XYZ file of C-alpha atoms in Angstrom:
379
model
C 93.527 110.969 41.488
C 94.869 108.398 43.934
C 95.397 111.005 46.652
C 91.883 112.351 46.145
C 90.513 108.833 46.530
C 92.365 108.431 49.822
C 90.943 111.698 51.079
C 87.377 110.739 50.229
C 87.601 107.077 51.230
C 89.299 107.165 54.596
C 87.523 103.941 55.531
C 90.002 102.108 53.318
C 93.137 103.596 54.881
C 95.307 101.614 57.328
C 95.081 102.025 61.082
C 97.439 101.083 63.882
C 95.474 99.697 66.847
C 97.903 98.757 69.579
C 100.017 95.926 68.196
C 97.526 95.263 65.398
C 98.118 96.721 61.942
C 94.682 97.064 60.370
C 94.517 97.430 56.605
C 91.267 99.403 56.698
C 88.840 100.935 59.192
C 85.701 98.895 58.472
C 84.886 96.654 61.453
C 82.466 93.741 61.596
C 80.156 94.666 64.475
C 79.059 91.981 66.963
C 75.833 90.506 65.585
C 73.656 87.971 67.375
C 72.573 85.370 64.771
C 71.084 82.586 66.952
C 72.634 79.725 65.006
C 74.776 78.205 67.779
C 72.605 75.231 68.661
C 72.528 74.444 72.378
C 74.927 77.376 72.906
C 77.727 75.624 70.969
C 79.259 77.384 67.913
C 78.592 75.355 64.766
C 80.699 74.502 61.703
C 78.565 76.775 59.510
C 80.019 79.740 61.431
C 83.390 78.924 59.852
C 82.066 80.014 56.463
C 80.057 82.928 57.851
C 83.007 84.600 59.574
C 85.601 83.700 56.939
C 83.377 85.215 54.237
C 83.514 88.496 56.136
C 87.261 88.389 56.709
C 89.703 90.574 54.810
C 93.454 90.595 55.245
C 94.100 93.023 58.092
C 90.421 93.551 58.896
C 88.951 93.564 62.429
C 86.011 91.296 63.266
C 84.110 91.191 66.560
C 82.203 88.009 67.267
C 78.550 87.774 68.119
C 77.768 88.152 71.823
C 79.075 85.063 73.613
C 77.878 83.962 77.029
C 80.254 83.761 79.975
C 78.317 81.167 81.988
C 75.185 79.045 82.084
C 73.311 81.966 83.662
C 74.293 84.410 80.895
C 71.848 83.417 78.167
C 68.756 85.358 77.158
C 68.056 84.229 73.586
C 67.889 80.841 71.866
C 71.025 79.333 70.361
C 73.503 82.070 71.216
C 77.083 80.842 71.663
C 78.922 80.450 74.915
C 82.537 80.145 75.932
C 82.339 78.685 79.435
C 82.755 74.980 78.571
C 85.549 72.992 76.976
C 83.176 71.915 74.190
C 82.428 75.542 73.337
C 86.106 76.505 73.346
C 86.938 73.629 71.012
C 84.033 74.563 68.716
C 85.323 78.136 68.425
C 88.835 77.060 67.429
C 88.209 76.188 63.739
C 86.150 79.368 63.338
C 88.974 81.503 64.707
C 91.493 79.572 62.609
C 89.506 80.310 59.448
C 89.553 84.040 60.176
C 93.264 83.994 60.901
C 93.940 81.981 57.729
C 92.647 84.957 55.731
C 94.640 87.485 57.757
C 91.822 88.774 59.956
C 92.005 90.025 63.538
C 89.245 88.444 65.631
C 87.932 89.573 69.035
C 85.348 87.655 71.054
C 82.554 89.732 72.552
C 81.738 88.304 75.975
C 78.441 89.081 77.680
C 75.858 88.317 80.302
C 72.229 89.088 79.478
C 71.207 89.676 83.095
C 67.483 90.344 83.438
C 66.978 90.157 79.641
C 66.190 86.491 80.093
C 63.665 83.964 81.294
C 63.712 81.042 83.692
C 63.709 78.749 80.656
C 67.237 79.888 79.807
C 68.473 79.522 83.369
C 69.881 76.462 85.157
C 67.176 74.651 87.125
C 64.624 77.214 85.953
C 65.863 79.816 88.406
C 65.235 83.542 88.097
C 67.620 85.572 85.913
C 70.138 87.642 87.863
C 70.518 91.416 87.675
C 71.508 94.537 89.551
C 67.854 94.883 90.470
C 64.692 92.923 91.102
C 62.696 95.252 88.806
C 61.085 93.396 85.928
C 61.317 94.344 82.294
C 58.049 95.080 80.544
C 57.272 92.819 77.568
C 59.337 93.654 74.486
C 58.934 93.047 70.758
C 61.042 90.009 69.868
C 64.326 90.529 68.023
C 62.762 89.145 64.853
C 59.883 91.616 65.150
C 57.348 88.792 65.445
C 55.442 88.547 68.706
C 56.260 89.766 72.179
C 58.870 88.465 74.606
C 57.890 88.138 78.264
C 60.595 88.342 80.926
C 60.582 86.681 84.307
C 61.244 88.883 87.351
C 64.996 88.968 88.005
C 66.786 88.294 91.252
C 68.957 91.075 92.640
C 72.546 89.874 93.058
C 73.864 89.987 96.584
C 77.071 91.935 97.129
C 78.787 88.691 98.080
C 77.770 87.086 94.754
C 79.205 89.762 92.481
C 82.836 88.556 92.703
C 81.715 85.220 91.208
C 80.196 86.985 88.191
C 83.389 89.017 87.792
C 85.315 85.750 87.863
C 83.029 84.276 85.208
C 83.989 87.166 82.921
C 87.667 86.564 83.698
C 87.443 82.866 82.906
C 85.552 83.593 79.691
C 88.385 85.906 78.620
C 90.910 83.182 79.401
C 88.852 80.690 77.398
C 88.652 83.104 74.470
C 92.420 83.291 74.355
C 92.610 79.497 74.526
C 90.252 79.352 71.544
C 92.731 81.516 69.642
C 90.969 84.885 69.638
C 93.212 87.952 69.485
C 91.366 89.559 72.387
C 87.965 90.139 73.944
C 85.354 92.855 73.846
C 83.409 93.244 77.090
C 79.724 93.846 76.310
C 78.750 96.745 78.548
C 75.942 98.044 76.338
C 72.296 97.668 75.325
C 70.656 96.981 78.661
C 72.427 93.722 79.460
C 73.947 92.868 82.830
C 76.827 95.361 82.949
C 74.561 98.112 81.600
C 71.992 97.167 84.257
C 74.541 98.260 86.842
C 75.655 101.363 84.921
C 72.271 102.971 84.225
C 70.311 104.704 86.967
C 66.933 103.830 85.430
C 67.721 100.192 86.186
C 70.147 100.256 89.112
C 68.204 100.984 92.293
C 70.788 99.540 94.689
C 71.791 101.250 97.933
C 75.026 99.310 98.503
C 78.487 100.034 97.080
C 77.289 99.008 93.587
C 74.459 101.552 93.423
C 73.577 105.183 93.893
C 76.303 107.588 92.761
C 77.988 107.344 89.361
C 81.188 105.855 90.754
C 79.280 103.113 92.550
C 77.184 102.228 89.508
C 80.371 101.866 87.452
C 82.085 99.723 90.079
C 80.941 96.325 88.773
C 81.865 97.152 85.169
C 85.320 98.299 86.173
C 85.872 95.273 88.389
C 85.163 93.145 85.321
C 87.620 95.191 83.254
C 90.308 94.954 85.915
C 89.937 91.188 86.283
C 90.169 90.641 82.529
C 93.102 93.029 82.111
C 94.933 91.166 84.873
C 94.170 87.868 83.140
C 95.032 88.586 79.486
C 96.548 92.098 79.359
C 95.047 95.512 78.583
C 96.394 95.347 75.018
C 93.874 92.569 74.252
C 90.793 94.174 75.803
C 88.080 96.320 74.274
C 84.739 97.425 75.710
C 81.406 98.276 74.144
C 79.263 100.968 75.764
C 75.952 102.625 74.876
C 75.424 105.399 77.451
C 72.691 107.109 75.396
C 70.700 104.024 74.378
C 67.489 102.912 76.033
C 67.546 99.306 74.882
C 65.703 97.119 77.372
C 64.617 100.102 79.477
C 68.162 101.194 80.232
C 68.035 104.984 80.158
C 70.383 107.070 82.265
C 69.675 110.543 83.615
C 73.098 111.869 82.573
C 74.467 109.675 79.771
C 77.307 112.018 78.817
C 78.687 112.032 82.360
C 78.375 108.237 82.451
C 80.206 107.830 79.153
C 83.020 110.214 80.040
C 83.515 108.680 83.473
C 83.721 105.191 81.993
C 86.243 106.013 79.267
C 88.409 108.017 81.670
C 88.353 105.027 84.009
C 89.288 102.652 81.177
C 92.455 104.688 80.630
C 93.712 103.655 84.069
C 94.189 99.934 83.453
C 97.727 99.200 82.330
C 98.399 101.816 79.697
C 94.679 101.878 79.018
C 92.633 99.179 77.327
C 93.073 98.687 73.586
C 89.818 100.166 72.327
C 86.434 101.539 73.271
C 83.482 100.700 71.009
C 80.614 103.123 71.499
C 77.096 103.249 70.124
C 75.999 106.570 68.669
C 73.367 108.570 70.594
C 71.114 108.468 67.518
C 70.611 104.704 68.071
C 68.117 105.007 70.893
C 66.335 101.726 70.300
C 66.595 98.625 68.145
C 66.894 99.572 64.495
C 65.672 103.154 64.875
C 67.752 106.246 64.137
C 66.718 109.468 65.851
C 68.069 112.974 65.426
C 69.831 114.091 68.584
C 72.018 116.967 69.761
C 74.152 114.542 71.780
C 77.576 113.408 70.621
C 80.286 110.891 71.424
C 82.960 113.548 70.885
C 83.540 114.186 74.636
C 84.164 110.443 75.080
C 86.389 110.341 72.009
C 88.493 113.171 73.414
C 88.722 111.587 76.874
C 89.743 108.098 75.749
C 93.407 107.302 75.115
C 93.037 104.140 73.027
C 91.488 103.369 69.653
C 87.898 104.551 69.286
C 85.230 102.625 67.363
C 81.786 104.039 66.610
C 78.671 102.124 65.580
C 75.079 102.979 64.883
C 73.417 103.275 61.491
C 76.522 104.122 59.498
C 76.845 104.030 55.723
C 79.930 104.648 53.650
C 79.575 108.421 53.358
C 78.921 109.254 57.002
C 81.558 106.707 58.047
C 84.106 108.580 55.967
C 82.847 111.876 57.383
C 83.282 110.616 60.960
C 86.896 109.742 60.152
C 87.546 113.020 58.323
C 86.270 114.960 61.344
C 88.416 112.839 63.690
C 85.378 111.629 65.607
C 86.627 108.062 65.489
C 89.427 105.746 64.380
C 87.255 102.905 63.112
C 83.613 102.383 62.123
C 81.671 99.211 62.929
C 79.025 97.982 60.505
C 76.291 95.508 61.364
C 73.385 95.092 58.981
C 75.402 96.163 55.914
C 78.197 93.722 56.778
C 75.657 90.980 57.426
C 74.258 91.396 53.906
C 77.556 92.199 52.184
C 80.264 89.731 53.190
C 82.731 91.695 51.059
C 81.714 95.084 52.455
C 85.260 96.560 52.560
C 85.769 95.611 48.899
C 82.452 97.208 47.962
C 83.475 100.378 49.788
C 86.846 100.336 48.061
C 85.317 99.945 44.597
C 82.232 102.067 45.318
C 80.149 99.004 44.513
C 76.419 98.590 45.120
C 75.217 97.056 48.375
C 72.963 94.037 48.790
C 69.780 94.774 50.705
C 69.508 92.969 54.006
C 66.488 90.839 54.837
C 65.568 91.485 58.465
C 63.251 88.457 58.547
C 66.303 86.159 58.286
C 68.475 87.816 60.938
C 67.537 85.347 63.676
C 66.598 82.198 61.778
C 68.165 78.956 62.920
C 68.853 77.974 59.301
C 72.608 77.423 58.767
C 72.558 78.989 55.286
C 69.516 81.164 54.579
C 70.184 84.816 55.378
C 73.526 83.733 56.812
C 76.043 82.583 54.197
C 74.005 82.983 51.003
C 74.377 86.732 50.431
C 76.185 87.246 47.090
C 79.616 88.756 46.660
C 80.262 91.720 44.391
C 81.989 89.524 41.837
C 80.603 86.322 40.373
C 83.166 84.107 42.120
C 81.527 81.672 44.498
C 81.079 83.070 47.984
C 82.687 79.945 49.395
C 86.022 80.812 47.830
C 85.868 84.560 47.273
C 88.664 86.527 48.899
C 88.591 90.244 49.586
């Protein structure tokens, strides 16, 4: 019976990821929650992340800005100031106290921003000066307008690369086990990668290799700063978030993962969004697959995108991935690995509370499987 359970519940089997010994394969996906007031992580995040920590489990933080030009949404955390680094420390300590492995996702929103988020009300920066069309807000209420971006000059790009490097250094100072570079979902790095957005004619635009140049310069700088064994990267070659389609997403994905193999002994992991996740919250049938990228990448492979327990186990059984990242289910079920282990029922998530500023509602008040208080429950 025990062996049959292992075969059908591969999510709960251990996994070696570089120097990290994971006790299961259920990963907390990076989830923007907009509760870091004035871009500073808050004490209520200590409970939020520790609730979702299991001994030997991998957590990836919400997207965390690398500089004062990186923001695109209210109250998202940063890691470019001393105050922010100090605010992250007790959160990271709480995860480590329960045996978790914690990576900080570092990002720059690029043109997915407005002058109101930018220093001195300046234009957001991007690979392009093409504006985004208005988009439905993350909370589904109303429409977000975006100011026209300013195309980065070639001479400015090294400074942005350096901002990523310093953010990685700061993450290590805060105690994180490593960083995940956010190269997905139409944000700054993706704005260079995708040919629908990148209309440059210099060495950062045009052919595939040129469009990947900025992303790989960021990877190289961070690897040189903290070591390849502490670096992961998130990519979404098939997604069209924020008008970020690419004409040949499979070629883009394969080229990127093959390139990631070249730094040190290869970076620790690649975290890729399934082709079926074309846009925010929607799952579409598609003939495309991440398998070519899985086969080309030498490190640990993480998949994300609308997974439940059954198809997560199937992805592992078919060797399409090493780990599966869960977002909405983990948000609503702080003890998600335990529920998967015991085949327990799942709480339903309330989308209307995803982006509230409330420090409790829809954040730390989801119940655990057992009746023990969520403030003390261990999984």
